Short mmCIF file of C-alpha atoms in Angstrom, two decimals:
data_model
loop_
_atom_site.label_atom_id
_atom_site.label_comp_id
_atom_site.label_asym_id
_atom_site.label_seq_id
_atom_site.Cartn_x
_atom_site.Cartn_y
_atom_site.Cartn_z
CA MET A 29 123.06 147.37 87.59
CA ILE A 30 125.85 149.07 89.52
CA ASP A 31 127.40 150.91 86.63
CA GLU A 32 126.58 150.52 82.95
CA ASN A 33 130.24 151.05 82.06
CA LEU A 34 131.28 147.95 83.96
CA PRO A 35 131.10 144.56 82.18
CA THR A 36 127.91 142.89 83.34
CA PHE A 37 126.82 139.31 82.54
CA TYR A 38 123.12 138.42 82.49
CA LEU A 39 121.78 134.87 82.89
CA ARG A 40 118.91 134.38 80.45
CA PRO A 41 117.05 131.33 79.06
CA SER A 42 118.50 129.80 75.97
CA SER A 43 117.37 131.05 72.58
CA ASP A 44 116.93 127.46 71.31
CA ASN A 45 114.03 126.95 73.79
CA ILE A 46 115.78 124.12 75.59
CA LYS A 47 114.78 124.23 79.23
CA HIS A 48 118.01 122.88 80.69
CA ASN A 49 120.23 125.31 78.73
CA ALA A 50 120.84 129.01 79.23
CA SER A 51 122.67 131.94 77.68
CA VAL A 52 125.10 134.40 79.24
CA LEU A 53 124.78 137.90 77.78
CA LEU A 54 127.41 140.61 78.14
CA SER A 55 126.80 144.35 78.31
CA GLN A 56 129.47 147.05 78.74
CA TYR A 57 129.60 150.85 78.34
CA GLY A 58 125.81 150.98 78.01
CA SER A 59 125.65 148.71 74.98
CA GLU A 60 122.92 146.17 74.29
CA ALA A 61 123.43 142.78 75.89
CA ALA A 62 124.99 140.36 73.40
CA PRO A 63 125.62 136.62 73.74
CA ALA A 64 129.02 135.89 75.25
CA TYR A 65 128.78 132.34 76.59
CA ALA A 66 126.44 129.36 76.28
CA LEU A 67 125.54 127.52 79.43
CA ARG A 68 124.66 123.85 78.97
CA HIS A 69 123.35 121.17 81.30
CA PRO A 70 122.93 117.48 80.48
CA ASP A 71 119.51 116.29 79.45
CA PRO A 72 117.60 115.29 82.62
CA ALA A 73 115.96 112.41 80.73
CA SER A 74 119.28 110.74 79.88
CA PRO A 75 120.33 107.93 82.24
CA GLY A 76 123.86 109.37 82.59
CA SER A 77 122.57 112.57 84.20
CA LYS A 78 120.85 110.90 87.13
CA ASN A 79 121.99 111.68 90.68
CA ARG A 80 124.57 114.25 89.66
CA TYR A 81 125.00 117.86 88.67
CA ALA A 82 126.96 119.06 85.67
CA VAL A 83 127.32 122.40 83.90
CA ALA A 84 129.60 123.52 81.09
CA LEU A 85 130.47 126.93 79.69
CA TYR A 86 130.86 127.12 75.90
CA ASP A 87 131.55 129.91 73.51
CA SER A 88 128.36 131.46 72.21
CA TYR A 89 129.55 131.79 68.58
CA HIS A 90 131.68 128.64 68.41
CA PRO A 91 129.77 125.83 70.14
CA ASP A 92 132.77 123.48 69.98
CA ILE A 93 134.94 125.68 72.19
CA LEU A 94 134.67 124.58 75.82
CA TYR A 95 136.07 126.93 78.45
CA GLY A 96 135.26 125.05 81.63
CA GLU A 97 132.88 122.67 83.33
CA VAL A 98 131.80 121.45 86.74
CA LEU A 99 130.80 117.89 87.66
CA LEU A 100 129.37 117.43 91.12
CA ILE A 101 128.43 113.98 92.49
CA PRO A 102 126.96 114.27 95.97
CA GLU A 103 127.44 111.95 98.86
CA TRP A 104 124.48 109.96 100.16
CA THR A 105 123.08 109.06 103.52
CA GLN A 106 123.42 105.47 104.67
CA PRO A 107 120.25 103.37 104.37
CA SER A 108 118.30 102.94 107.55
CA LEU A 109 118.18 99.51 109.18
CA SER A 110 115.00 100.19 111.12
CA GLN A 111 112.46 97.46 110.47
CA GLU A 112 109.62 99.91 111.02
CA GLU A 113 110.84 102.18 108.21
CA ILE A 114 111.53 99.21 105.95
CA ARG A 115 108.00 97.91 106.56
CA ARG A 116 106.51 101.34 105.86
CA ASN A 117 108.54 101.53 102.65
CA GLY A 118 107.16 98.26 101.27
CA GLY A 119 109.95 95.92 102.36
CA VAL A 120 112.72 98.09 100.90
CA PRO A 121 115.03 100.34 102.92
CA PRO A 122 114.25 104.05 102.60
CA PRO A 123 116.07 105.74 99.71
CA PRO A 124 119.34 107.47 100.56
CA GLN A 125 119.16 111.25 100.41
CA PRO A 126 121.84 113.44 98.84
CA ILE A 127 124.16 115.35 101.15
CA LEU A 128 124.97 118.89 100.14
CA PRO A 129 128.66 118.88 99.16
CA SER A 130 131.04 121.24 100.89
CA SER A 131 133.27 121.68 97.84
CA PHE A 132 133.31 121.39 94.08
CA VAL A 133 135.94 121.46 91.35
CA ILE A 134 136.03 123.70 88.28
CA GLN A 135 137.86 122.17 85.34
CA LEU A 136 139.48 124.69 83.02
CA TYR A 137 140.85 123.95 79.55
CA ASN A 138 143.70 125.43 77.57
CA PRO A 139 145.54 125.44 79.84
CA ASP A 140 144.14 122.53 81.79
CA GLN A 141 143.85 123.15 85.49
CA GLN A 142 141.47 122.38 88.32
CA ILE A 143 140.20 125.00 90.72
CA VAL A 144 138.83 123.68 94.00
CA VAL A 145 136.10 125.77 95.64
CA GLN A 146 135.63 125.13 99.37
CA GLN A 147 132.53 126.10 101.32
CA GLY A 148 132.91 127.65 104.74
CA VAL A 149 131.27 129.96 107.24
CA SER A 150 132.39 133.44 108.12
CA LYS A 151 133.52 133.77 111.72
CA TRP A 152 132.18 137.26 112.20
CA SER A 153 128.76 137.17 110.50
CA ALA A 154 128.19 133.39 110.38
CA THR A 155 127.27 133.69 106.72
CA PRO A 156 128.37 131.08 104.18
CA GLN A 157 131.36 131.73 101.97
CA TRP A 158 133.20 129.90 99.20
CA VAL A 159 136.97 130.16 98.86
CA PHE A 160 139.18 129.27 95.85
CA GLU A 161 142.73 129.99 94.69
CA MET A 162 144.06 130.93 91.27
CA PRO A 163 147.75 130.55 90.31
CA GLN A 164 149.46 133.73 89.29
CA GLN A 165 151.41 131.90 86.59
CA SER A 166 149.35 129.62 84.33
CA PHE A 167 151.49 129.27 81.18
CA ARG A 168 154.87 127.67 80.80
CA GLN A 169 157.75 129.95 79.93
CA PRO A 170 159.12 129.35 76.43
CA SER A 171 162.47 127.58 76.57
CA VAL A 172 164.73 125.63 74.25
CA SER A 173 165.95 123.47 77.09
CA SER A 174 164.76 119.86 77.09
CA ILE A 175 164.96 119.90 80.88
CA ASP A 176 162.42 122.73 81.07
CA ARG A 177 160.08 120.81 78.77
CA THR A 178 160.08 117.81 81.08
CA GLN A 179 158.94 119.87 84.06
CA SER A 180 155.28 120.08 85.02
CA ASP A 181 153.02 123.00 84.23
CA PRO A 182 153.01 125.94 86.66
CA THR A 183 149.37 125.33 87.48
CA ALA A 184 150.23 121.88 88.89
CA SER A 185 153.31 122.99 90.75
CA GLU A 186 153.04 123.62 94.46
CA THR A 187 155.68 126.31 94.32
CA THR A 188 153.62 128.53 92.03
CA PRO A 189 152.25 131.56 93.95
CA LYS A 190 148.45 131.75 94.12
CA LEU A 191 145.85 134.38 94.80
CA ARG A 192 143.03 133.68 97.24
CA PHE A 193 139.46 134.66 96.34
CA LYS A 194 136.20 134.17 98.16
CA TRP A 195 132.48 134.53 97.54
CA LYS A 196 130.70 135.94 100.53
CA LYS A 197 127.05 136.57 101.19
CA GLU A 198 126.32 140.15 102.15
CA GLY A 199 123.71 139.20 104.74
CA LYS A 200 121.71 136.29 106.06
CA LEU A 201 118.52 137.46 104.39
CA SER A 202 120.15 138.90 101.32
CA LYS A 203 120.55 137.12 97.97
CA ASP A 204 123.54 139.19 96.88
CA TYR A 205 127.07 137.80 96.86
CA VAL A 206 130.42 139.56 96.59
CA CYS A 207 133.62 138.02 95.27
CA SER A 208 136.76 139.64 96.66
CA LEU A 209 140.48 139.10 96.72
CA SER A 210 141.75 138.31 100.16
CA GLY A 211 144.29 140.85 101.36
CA LYS A 212 147.87 139.82 101.65
CA ASN A 213 149.54 139.58 105.01
CA THR A 214 152.34 142.11 105.20
CA ASN A 215 153.89 140.57 108.30
CA PRO A 216 156.78 138.32 107.22
CA ASP A 217 156.13 135.66 109.85
CA GLY A 218 152.30 135.85 109.33
CA SER A 219 151.58 135.96 113.05
CA LYS A 220 149.86 139.31 113.32
CA ARG A 221 146.67 139.84 111.40
CA LYS A 222 146.68 143.60 111.94
CA ASN A 223 149.27 143.89 109.17
CA ARG A 224 146.90 142.21 106.69
CA GLU A 225 145.78 144.18 103.64
CA PRO A 226 142.06 144.83 103.12
CA ASP A 227 140.02 142.72 100.71
CA ILE A 228 139.59 143.92 97.15
CA THR A 229 136.16 143.52 95.53
CA ILE A 230 136.41 141.72 92.20
CA SER A 231 132.82 140.86 91.28
CA MET A 232 129.24 141.24 92.53
CA PHE A 233 126.35 138.80 92.05
CA LYS A 234 123.04 140.68 92.27
CA HIS A 235 119.71 138.90 92.79
CA LEU A 236 121.24 135.68 91.44
CA ARG A 237 120.80 137.00 87.89
CA GLU A 238 123.51 139.61 87.21
CA ILE A 239 127.28 139.23 87.58
CA THR A 240 129.16 142.51 87.44
CA MET A 241 132.95 142.55 87.07
CA TYR A 242 134.68 145.43 88.92
CA GLU A 243 137.13 146.10 86.14
CA PRO A 244 139.35 148.70 87.95
CA ASN A 245 140.24 146.16 90.63
CA LEU A 246 140.75 143.39 88.05
CA MET A 247 143.54 145.44 86.53
CA ARG A 248 145.36 145.36 89.90
CA LEU A 249 145.60 141.56 89.93
CA GLU A 250 148.95 140.01 89.20
CA ILE A 251 147.66 137.07 87.19
CA GLU A 252 148.56 135.65 83.77
CA ASP A 253 145.16 134.21 82.91
CA PRO A 254 142.39 136.83 83.44
CA LYS A 255 140.14 134.94 81.03
CA GLY A 256 140.47 131.86 83.21
CA LEU A 257 139.59 133.95 86.28
CA GLU A 258 136.50 135.26 84.48
CA VAL A 259 135.37 131.72 83.63
CA VAL A 260 135.97 130.59 87.23
CA ILE A 261 133.93 133.52 88.59
CA LEU A 262 131.03 132.79 86.22
CA LEU A 263 130.96 129.04 86.87
CA SER A 264 131.33 129.42 90.63
CA ALA A 265 128.50 131.94 90.72
CA ILE A 266 126.24 129.65 88.67
CA VAL A 267 127.00 126.65 90.92
CA ILE A 268 126.28 128.70 94.04
CA ARG A 269 122.94 129.79 92.60
CA GLU A 270 121.79 126.36 91.37
CA VAL A 271 123.28 124.00 93.96
CA TYR A 272 123.33 125.96 97.22
CA ASN A 273 120.23 128.07 96.56
CA GLY A 274 118.04 125.58 94.72
CA SER A 275 116.21 122.33 95.28
CA MET A 276 118.60 119.45 95.75
CA ARG A 277 116.23 116.96 94.13
CA GLU A 278 115.98 119.03 90.95
CA THR A 279 119.61 120.08 90.99
CA PHE A 280 121.01 116.56 91.23
CA ASN A 281 118.23 115.08 89.09
CA VAL A 282 117.19 112.62 91.78
CA SER A 283 114.33 110.46 90.52
CA GLU A 284 111.73 109.30 92.98
CA VAL A 285 110.68 105.69 92.53
CA PRO A 286 106.87 105.77 92.13
CA ARG A 287 104.99 103.73 94.70
CA ARG A 288 101.38 102.81 94.14
CA SER A 289 99.04 103.46 97.02
CA SER A 290 97.07 100.64 98.60
CA GLY A 291 93.71 102.01 97.38
CA GLU A 292 94.81 102.48 93.79
CA ALA A 293 93.59 99.93 91.29
CA ALA A 294 96.00 97.79 89.42
CA PRO A 295 96.73 99.18 85.92
CA ARG A 296 97.06 95.82 84.31
CA LYS A 297 94.30 93.37 83.69
CA ASN A 298 94.55 89.66 84.05
CA SER A 299 94.93 87.91 80.70
CA TYR A 300 92.46 85.24 81.83
CA GLU A 301 89.73 87.84 82.31
CA ARG A 302 90.48 89.44 78.92
CA THR A 303 90.32 86.03 77.19
CA ARG A 304 87.04 85.21 78.87
CA ARG A 305 85.52 88.55 77.80
CA GLN A 306 86.69 88.06 74.23
CA ARG A 307 85.02 84.63 74.02
CA PRO A 308 81.48 85.01 75.39
CA ASP A 309 80.19 82.04 73.37
CA VAL A 310 82.13 79.45 75.35
CA LEU A 311 79.92 77.01 77.15
CA PRO A 312 80.19 76.75 80.91
CA SER A 313 81.39 73.19 80.67
CA GLN A 314 84.08 74.28 78.22
CA ALA A 315 84.96 77.39 80.17
CA ALA A 316 85.65 75.48 83.36
CA PRO A 317 89.38 75.77 84.06
CA GLN A 318 91.16 72.50 83.87
CA PRO A 319 93.94 71.72 86.35
CA SER A 320 97.08 72.94 84.64
CA GLN A 321 100.71 72.31 85.26
CA PRO A 322 102.47 74.80 87.58
CA ARG A 323 104.06 77.63 85.70
CA PRO A 324 107.74 78.34 85.97
CA PRO A 325 108.57 81.60 87.74
CA LEU A 326 108.78 84.63 85.49
CA GLN A 327 112.25 85.84 84.70
CA VAL A 328 112.47 89.63 84.83
CA GLN A 329 115.25 90.99 82.69
CA ALA A 330 115.84 94.71 83.02
CA VAL A 331 117.67 96.00 79.96
CA SER A 332 118.73 99.59 80.43
CA PRO A 333 121.37 101.71 78.72
CA ARG A 334 122.21 103.16 82.10
CA PRO A 335 125.86 102.80 83.14
CA PRO A 336 126.80 100.66 86.15
CA PRO A 337 125.96 102.24 89.50
CA THR A 338 128.62 104.52 90.90
CA ASP A 339 126.82 105.75 94.02
CA LEU A 340 124.50 104.52 96.73
CA ARG A 341 121.46 106.15 95.17
CA SER A 342 121.88 104.32 91.88
CA GLN A 343 122.40 101.04 93.67
CA TRP A 344 119.35 101.68 95.80
CA GLU A 345 117.26 102.46 92.72
CA ILE A 346 118.35 99.17 91.14
CA ASP A 347 117.51 97.25 94.32
CA ALA A 348 114.19 99.06 94.69
CA GLU A 349 113.27 98.40 91.06
CA THR A 350 114.19 94.73 91.44
CA ALA A 351 112.07 94.46 94.58
CA ARG A 352 109.21 96.31 92.89
CA LEU A 353 109.27 93.99 89.87
CA LYS A 354 109.40 90.97 92.16
CA ASN A 355 106.43 92.25 94.16
CA GLU A 356 104.59 93.01 90.92
CA VAL A 357 105.13 89.48 89.64
CA GLU A 358 103.99 88.00 92.96
CA ARG A 359 100.94 90.29 93.01
CA GLU A 360 99.99 89.31 89.47
CA GLU A 361 100.39 85.66 90.36
CA ARG A 362 98.15 86.10 93.40
CA GLU A 363 95.59 87.96 91.32
CA ARG A 364 95.69 85.25 88.68
CA ARG A 365 95.14 82.51 91.26
CA HIS A 366 92.37 84.53 92.88
CA ALA A 367 90.73 85.12 89.49
CA GLU A 368 90.92 81.42 88.62
CA HIS A 369 89.47 80.47 92.01
CA ALA A 370 86.67 83.02 91.63
CA GLU A 371 85.98 81.78 88.09
CA ARG A 372 85.81 78.18 89.26
CA LYS A 373 83.39 79.16 92.01
CA ARG A 374 81.29 81.14 89.55
CA ILE A 375 81.14 78.27 87.04
CA LYS A 376 80.37 75.75 89.80
CA LYS A 377 77.57 77.95 91.09
CA MET A 378 76.25 78.41 87.57
CA LEU A 379 76.27 74.65 86.95
CA GLU A 380 74.48 74.01 90.24
CA GLU A 381 71.90 76.64 89.34
CA GLU A 382 71.38 75.07 85.91
CA GLU A 383 71.04 71.61 87.50
CA ARG A 384 68.50 72.94 89.99
CA ARG A 385 66.52 74.57 87.20
CA ALA A 386 66.64 71.33 85.21
CA GLN A 387 65.31 69.40 88.22
CA LEU A 388 62.48 71.89 88.71
CA LYS A 389 61.64 71.70 85.02
CA GLN A 390 61.65 67.88 85.15
CA ILE A 391 59.31 67.98 88.13
CA GLU A 392 56.95 70.25 86.21
CA ILE A 393 57.13 67.93 83.20
CA ASP A 394 56.32 64.90 85.40
CA LYS A 395 53.36 66.72 86.91
CA GLU A 396 52.04 67.72 83.51
CA THR A 397 52.53 64.16 82.21
CA GLU A 398 50.62 62.71 85.16
CA ARG A 399 47.85 65.24 84.69
CA LEU A 400 47.53 64.42 81.00
CA ARG A 401 47.59 60.66 81.72
CA ARG A 402 44.76 60.97 84.25
CA GLN A 403 42.79 63.14 81.86
CA PHE A 404 43.28 60.59 79.06
CA GLU A 405 42.21 57.69 81.28
CA ARG A 406 39.17 59.63 82.41
CA GLU A 407 38.19 60.40 78.83
CA LYS A 408 38.79 56.77 77.85
CA ARG A 409 36.59 55.47 80.65
CA GLN A 410 33.88 57.93 79.69
CA GLU A 411 34.11 56.78 76.08
CA ARG A 412 33.82 53.10 77.09
CA LYS A 413 30.88 53.89 79.29
CA ASN A 414 29.14 55.67 76.45
CA ASN A 415 29.78 52.74 74.07
CA ARG A 416 28.26 50.12 76.50
CA SER A 417 25.00 51.99 77.18
CA PRO A 418 21.71 50.09 75.83
CA MET A 419 19.87 51.30 72.78
CA PRO A 420 16.58 53.16 73.40
CA THR A 421 13.37 50.95 73.48
CA ARG A 422 11.28 51.03 70.36
CA PRO A 423 7.63 52.05 70.90
CA THR A 424 5.29 49.00 70.81
CA ALA A 425 2.45 50.91 69.26
CA ASN A 426 4.35 51.43 66.03
CA LEU A 427 6.12 48.06 65.91
CA ARG A 428 3.23 45.76 66.83
CA PRO A 429 -0.03 47.58 66.59
CA ASN A 430 -2.17 44.46 66.05
CA LEU A 431 -0.33 41.96 68.23
CA PRO A 432 -2.95 40.05 70.31
CA VAL A 433 -2.63 39.45 73.97
CA ILE A 434 -2.50 35.75 74.83
CA ASN A 435 -3.58 34.29 78.13
CA TYR A 436 -2.22 30.89 78.96
CA PRO A 437 -4.44 28.40 80.89
CA GLN A 438 -3.57 27.07 84.31
CA GLY A 439 -3.42 23.48 83.27
CA PRO A 440 -1.31 21.80 80.75
CA ILE A 441 -1.82 22.85 77.22
CA GLN A 442 -3.53 20.32 74.99
CA ARG A 443 -1.57 19.96 71.84
CA PRO A 444 -2.88 18.04 68.79
CA HIS A 445 -1.25 14.78 67.91
CA SER A 446 -0.43 16.01 64.49
CA ALA A 447 1.92 18.58 65.92
CA ASN A 448 5.51 17.96 65.43
CA PRO A 449 7.05 16.88 68.69
CA TYR A 450 10.41 18.24 67.70
CA ARG A 451 10.75 21.93 67.59
CA PRO A 452 13.98 23.54 66.73
CA ALA A 453 15.44 26.05 69.06
CA GLY A 454 15.32 29.59 67.91
CA PRO A 455 13.48 32.84 68.31
CA TYR A 456 11.00 31.97 65.61
CA LEU A 457 8.10 29.51 65.94
CA GLN A 458 7.48 27.12 63.15
CA GLY A 459 3.79 26.87 62.26
CA PRO A 460 2.03 24.20 60.17
CA ALA A 461 2.80 24.24 56.50
CA ASN A 462 -0.77 24.57 55.41
CA ASN A 463 -1.39 27.61 57.54
CA ALA A 464 -0.46 30.92 56.03
CA SER A 465 1.14 33.19 58.52
CA SER A 466 2.94 36.50 58.58
CA SER A 467 5.74 37.79 60.71
CA VAL A 468 4.77 39.61 63.81
CA PHE A 469 7.98 41.67 63.54
CA PHE A 470 7.03 43.23 60.25
CA GLY A 471 3.53 44.28 61.10
CA GLY A 472 1.76 41.23 59.77
CA GLY A 473 -1.55 40.46 61.39
CA SER A 474 -2.32 37.16 63.08
CA SER A 475 -4.62 34.55 61.44
CA THR A 476 -8.23 34.70 62.50
CA ASN A 477 -8.93 31.10 61.61
CA HIS A 478 -7.13 29.67 64.58
CA ARG A 479 -8.34 30.89 67.86
CA PRO A 480 -8.09 29.06 71.14
CA PRO A 481 -11.33 27.87 72.65
CA THR A 482 -12.91 30.13 75.11
CA GLY A 483 -14.47 27.47 77.17
CA GLY A 484 -11.37 26.68 79.19
CA LYS A 485 -9.85 28.92 81.71
CA VAL A 486 -6.43 30.06 80.95
CA ASN A 487 -4.20 31.84 83.43
CA SER A 488 -2.81 35.21 82.56
CA LYS A 489 0.75 34.80 81.29
CA PRO A 490 3.09 37.05 79.44
CA ASN A 491 3.48 36.82 75.71
CA PHE A 492 6.29 34.96 74.03
CA PHE A 493 8.77 37.77 73.79
CA GLY A 494 7.77 39.50 77.01
CA LEU A 495 7.40 42.74 75.14
CA LEU A 496 3.65 43.06 75.48
CA GLY A 497 1.68 43.37 78.63
CA HIS A 498 -0.34 40.59 80.29
CA SER A 499 -3.30 39.43 78.27
CA ASP A 500 -6.73 39.86 79.81
CA HIS A 501 -8.26 37.16 77.64
CA SER A 502 -8.49 33.83 79.34
CA GLY A 503 -8.66 30.53 77.57
CA GLN A 504 -6.87 31.73 74.50
CA ARG A 505 -4.07 29.71 73.05
CA LEU A 506 -1.02 30.80 71.18
CA ASN A 507 -1.45 30.43 67.47
CA LYS A 508 1.29 28.82 65.54
CA LYS A 509 2.86 31.27 63.21
CA GLN A 510 5.24 30.64 60.37
CA SER A 511 8.00 32.98 59.51
CA ALA A 512 7.64 34.85 56.31
CA VAL A 513 11.44 34.90 55.92
CA PHE A 514 11.99 31.15 56.08
#
């Protein structure tokens, strides 16, 4: 603070905690700083505030009273036509960059007038400076003449005398600015600069936070609207701080179009993959994608409350967004086709694997069937072999203990004439009716009354059934036996 008695304005954040607004506090004669003006900026999130700078100065106690405002739309660089830069930027020309304007206009109200502030460079120190002019007469003189009423306001007339002011930086490394009134040229023809009056300091801008009005020099100004001059000084100082000493991207609310890097994963998932995960019970044969009809191209409709483009940057953002949406649609279509192709390959491989497993299982079944068939045939043959085996021979000692051994003679056997010449075929011999006989099969003994004569020589022959051994008795004849059954 230069002097506490001088009116000093302080730029402070707004009391309503809105980031893009601020308050201007006034302190004079050592008093506490009190709100004097309200500084407002448009909401950076609103579409109408893109790619431009705007600030307005309102009354602190009456928010509807607007003293002045500044609207600054920068110029933009022309888009590059280099194919290398276009290829690096993803097929879209690089975005145009804002150009720092060399002038801006301050719009004052009641009375309405426009103050143009031009940027320049000092010839002696090569420091930047900003020059503007204020008319000495701002209000129309009261008159009852209708002709005077039809004339234009003094602020718009070229014949109205004006005072020349300039903001100048105190040094190249300094952040302090001084606003002064340019001295008048006392030479009538204006050719000699040595007759020029010195500059008069009007205001000082310290550390880009405090604006001090040098009130003694303000009283020397021949001007009808000192309040208008105060508003112009405040707005010009704020624009110099925010536009020419700040970041251009933040000042003009330039939005950078986000570009996804090549290694970043896609945020969206394919609907085909989500549907397949939600239905895990679908059979492979049912999940196989059927050839579908080609889809019509997606129509991208961008509905935005943003006004029509008025600058190159807005037009470039629209073109870039259109190209980005087009690339996004093409990328999703490629991903969808790739996912369908990968799914078809996966299902085909799964079906081939299932078929191979089925073939291996069928081979194992055939082997097991052949093994069981051979085992069954082997068991069947063993069973048949066991069924055809002969019964064990009965012991002769128990069956025929008293069966005699018969020796047959060498010659023909003499048979009596009373014997029956006809003998029926069968395993049993029919004896004479008058001879009692018993069965040799049931342990019956042979008759002792009929014995063959021993005088003749009989050869050794086997018995009738061949079950007994050779008889050692010669000359014995076979006795006729009669079955006990018949």
